[in-house]
Amino acid sequence: ILGIYDAVFAFTKLVRPIVRYLRSRGINTLVYIDDFFICHASEHLAIKSRNFLLHTLIRCGWLLSVPKHQPVSQKKVFLGLTINSLSMKFKIPDEKLSKFFEVLVMVKSQKVMPVRLLAQLLGLLNSFSRALGQIVRLMTRSLYACLQLTYFSKERWAASTSLSELA
């Protein structure tokens, strides 16, 4: 039986030949596990590519959720970020920013906090990296160091941690 980490890894390996096939047919696609993002210069080509993608996935035996398929547009939310296909820029949606500031206030207000709370903050920050760039990884190193000790503790996710001076 596969664990969650192994299942994601295995699924990614299974999707790779499909992605290669799509790209060899001229379909520009960005894939994360089972989420596909297609980007083309014209609306006609985008619709044609989306239909080809859906047809290919069905031929491969996938069961598709029809309500999840939205009309083609120049701005789409993908992996929690808004992508503008004209400027090819990522934008952090207001709701996500609000959630980030809520979690940040909780983290800053506690001297000792649950590991899960700090991990939630780091997860939100990581999700911003497409919009903000690799600076996110650089600037969060000291926060990750605050989690380091819990990797080896018996309590794991039930453990508590505190921010270092550097963090």
PDB file of C-alpha atoms in Angstrom, residues 45-123:
ATOM      1  CA  LEU A  45      -6.116  27.368 -30.269  1.00  0.00           C
ATOM      2  CA  ALA A  46      -6.713  27.245 -26.496  1.00  0.00           C
ATOM      3  CA  ILE A  47     -10.146  25.640 -26.980  1.00  0.00           C
ATOM      4  CA  LYS A  48      -8.763  23.197 -29.547  1.00  0.00           C
ATOM      5  CA  SER A  49      -5.895  22.248 -27.192  1.00  0.00           C
ATOM      6  CA  ARG A  50      -8.227  21.845 -24.204  1.00  0.00           C
ATOM      7  CA  ASN A  51     -10.490  19.542 -26.205  1.00  0.00           C
ATOM      8  CA  PHE A  52      -7.472  17.506 -27.346  1.00  0.00           C
ATOM      9  CA  LEU A  53      -6.265  17.272 -23.727  1.00  0.00           C
ATOM     10  CA  LEU A  54      -9.676  16.060 -22.524  1.00  0.00           C
ATOM     11  CA  HIS A  55      -9.903  13.556 -25.379  1.00  0.00           C
ATOM     12  CA  THR A  56      -6.387  12.263 -24.613  1.00  0.00           C
ATOM     13  CA  LEU A  57      -7.106  11.878 -20.881  1.00  0.00           C
ATOM     14  CA  ILE A  58     -10.351  10.007 -21.591  1.00  0.00           C
ATOM     15  CA  ARG A  59      -8.509   7.717 -24.038  1.00  0.00           C
ATOM     16  CA  CYS A  60      -5.984   7.034 -21.253  1.00  0.00           C
ATOM     17  CA  GLY A  61      -8.805   5.905 -18.970  1.00  0.00           C
ATOM     18  CA  TRP A  62      -9.177   8.981 -16.780  1.00  0.00           C
ATOM     19  CA  LEU A  63     -12.534   9.796 -15.242  1.00  0.00           C
ATOM     20  CA  LEU A  64     -12.986  13.551 -15.588  1.00  0.00           C
ATOM     21  CA  SER A  65     -15.016  15.907 -13.410  1.00  0.00           C
ATOM     22  CA  VAL A  66     -17.034  17.928 -15.919  1.00  0.00           C
ATOM     23  CA  PRO A  67     -18.045  20.752 -13.493  1.00  0.00           C
ATOM     24  CA  LYS A  68     -14.361  21.574 -12.907  1.00  0.00           C
ATOM     25  CA  HIS A  69     -13.834  22.496 -16.569  1.00  0.00           C
ATOM     26  CA  GLN A  70     -14.317  26.235 -16.905  1.00  0.00           C
ATOM     27  CA  PRO A  71     -14.529  28.269 -20.108  1.00  0.00           C
ATOM     28  CA  VAL A  72     -11.291  29.453 -21.674  1.00  0.00           C
ATOM     29  CA  SER A  73     -10.192  32.840 -20.307  1.00  0.00           C
ATOM     30  CA  GLN A  74      -7.129  35.071 -20.119  1.00  0.00           C
ATOM     31  CA  LYS A  75      -7.050  34.970 -16.320  1.00  0.00           C
ATOM     32  CA  LYS A  76      -7.323  31.673 -14.448  1.00  0.00           C
ATOM     33  CA  VAL A  77      -6.687  30.473 -10.936  1.00  0.00           C
ATOM     34  CA  PHE A  78      -4.168  27.609 -10.994  1.00  0.00           C
ATOM     35  CA  LEU A  79      -2.647  26.138  -7.838  1.00  0.00           C
ATOM     36  CA  GLY A  80      -4.033  29.014  -5.780  1.00  0.00           C
ATOM     37  CA  LEU A  81      -2.549  31.810  -7.899  1.00  0.00           C
ATOM     38  CA  THR A  82      -4.176  33.904 -10.609  1.00  0.00           C
ATOM     39  CA  ILE A  83      -2.333  33.565 -13.911  1.00  0.00           C
ATOM     40  CA  ASN A  84      -2.668  36.287 -16.523  1.00  0.00           C
ATOM     41  CA  SER A  85      -1.975  34.620 -19.870  1.00  0.00           C
ATOM     42  CA  LEU A  86      -1.325  37.946 -21.609  1.00  0.00           C
ATOM     43  CA  SER A  87       1.395  39.216 -19.278  1.00  0.00           C
ATOM     44  CA  MET A  88       2.351  35.687 -18.079  1.00  0.00           C
ATOM     45  CA  LYS A  89       2.434  36.976 -14.508  1.00  0.00           C
ATOM     46  CA  PHE A  90       1.213  35.272 -11.366  1.00  0.00           C
ATOM     47  CA  LYS A  91      -0.869  37.201  -8.820  1.00  0.00           C
ATOM     48  CA  ILE A  92      -1.722  36.227  -5.271  1.00  0.00           C
ATOM     49  CA  PRO A  93      -5.515  36.395  -4.799  1.00  0.00           C
ATOM     50  CA  ASP A  94      -6.801  38.693  -2.037  1.00  0.00           C
ATOM     51  CA  GLU A  95      -8.381  35.789  -0.109  1.00  0.00           C
ATOM     52  CA  LYS A  96      -5.039  34.007   0.018  1.00  0.00           C
ATOM     53  CA  LEU A  97      -3.263  37.151   1.200  1.00  0.00           C
ATOM     54  CA  SER A  98      -5.891  37.613   3.926  1.00  0.00           C
ATOM     55  CA  LYS A  99      -5.383  34.011   5.070  1.00  0.00           C
ATOM     56  CA  PHE A 100      -1.617  34.566   5.117  1.00  0.00           C
ATOM     57  CA  PHE A 101      -1.915  37.666   7.306  1.00  0.00           C
ATOM     58  CA  GLU A 102      -4.280  35.843   9.700  1.00  0.00           C
ATOM     59  CA  VAL A 103      -1.788  33.009  10.145  1.00  0.00           C
ATOM     60  CA  LEU A 104       1.116  35.471  10.406  1.00  0.00           C
ATOM     61  CA  VAL A 105      -0.615  37.346  13.232  1.00  0.00           C
ATOM     62  CA  MET A 106      -1.205  34.036  15.070  1.00  0.00           C
ATOM     63  CA  VAL A 107       2.458  33.028  14.656  1.00  0.00           C
ATOM     64  CA  LYS A 108       3.786  36.423  15.796  1.00  0.00           C
ATOM     65  CA  SER A 109       1.466  36.527  18.812  1.00  0.00           C
ATOM     66  CA  GLN A 110       2.683  33.222  20.292  1.00  0.00           C
ATOM     67  CA  LYS A 111       6.030  32.689  21.921  1.00  0.00           C
ATOM     68  CA  VAL A 112       5.573  28.914  21.708  1.00  0.00           C
ATOM     69  CA  MET A 113       3.313  27.597  18.954  1.00  0.00           C
ATOM     70  CA  PRO A 114       2.182  24.289  17.498  1.00  0.00           C
ATOM     71  CA  VAL A 115       4.449  22.999  14.752  1.00  0.00           C
ATOM     72  CA  ARG A 116       1.398  22.740  12.488  1.00  0.00           C
ATOM     73  CA  LEU A 117       0.833  26.509  12.729  1.00  0.00           C
ATOM     74  CA  LEU A 118       4.372  27.319  11.609  1.00  0.00           C
ATOM     75  CA  ALA A 119       4.116  24.671   8.881  1.00  0.00           C
ATOM     76  CA  GLN A 120       0.867  26.296   7.694  1.00  0.00           C
ATOM     77  CA  LEU A 121       2.611  29.674   7.442  1.00  0.00           C
ATOM     78  CA  LEU A 122       5.501  28.111   5.512  1.00  0.00           C
ATOM     79  CA  GLY A 123       3.091  26.326   3.174  1.00  0.00           C
TER      80      GLY A 123
END
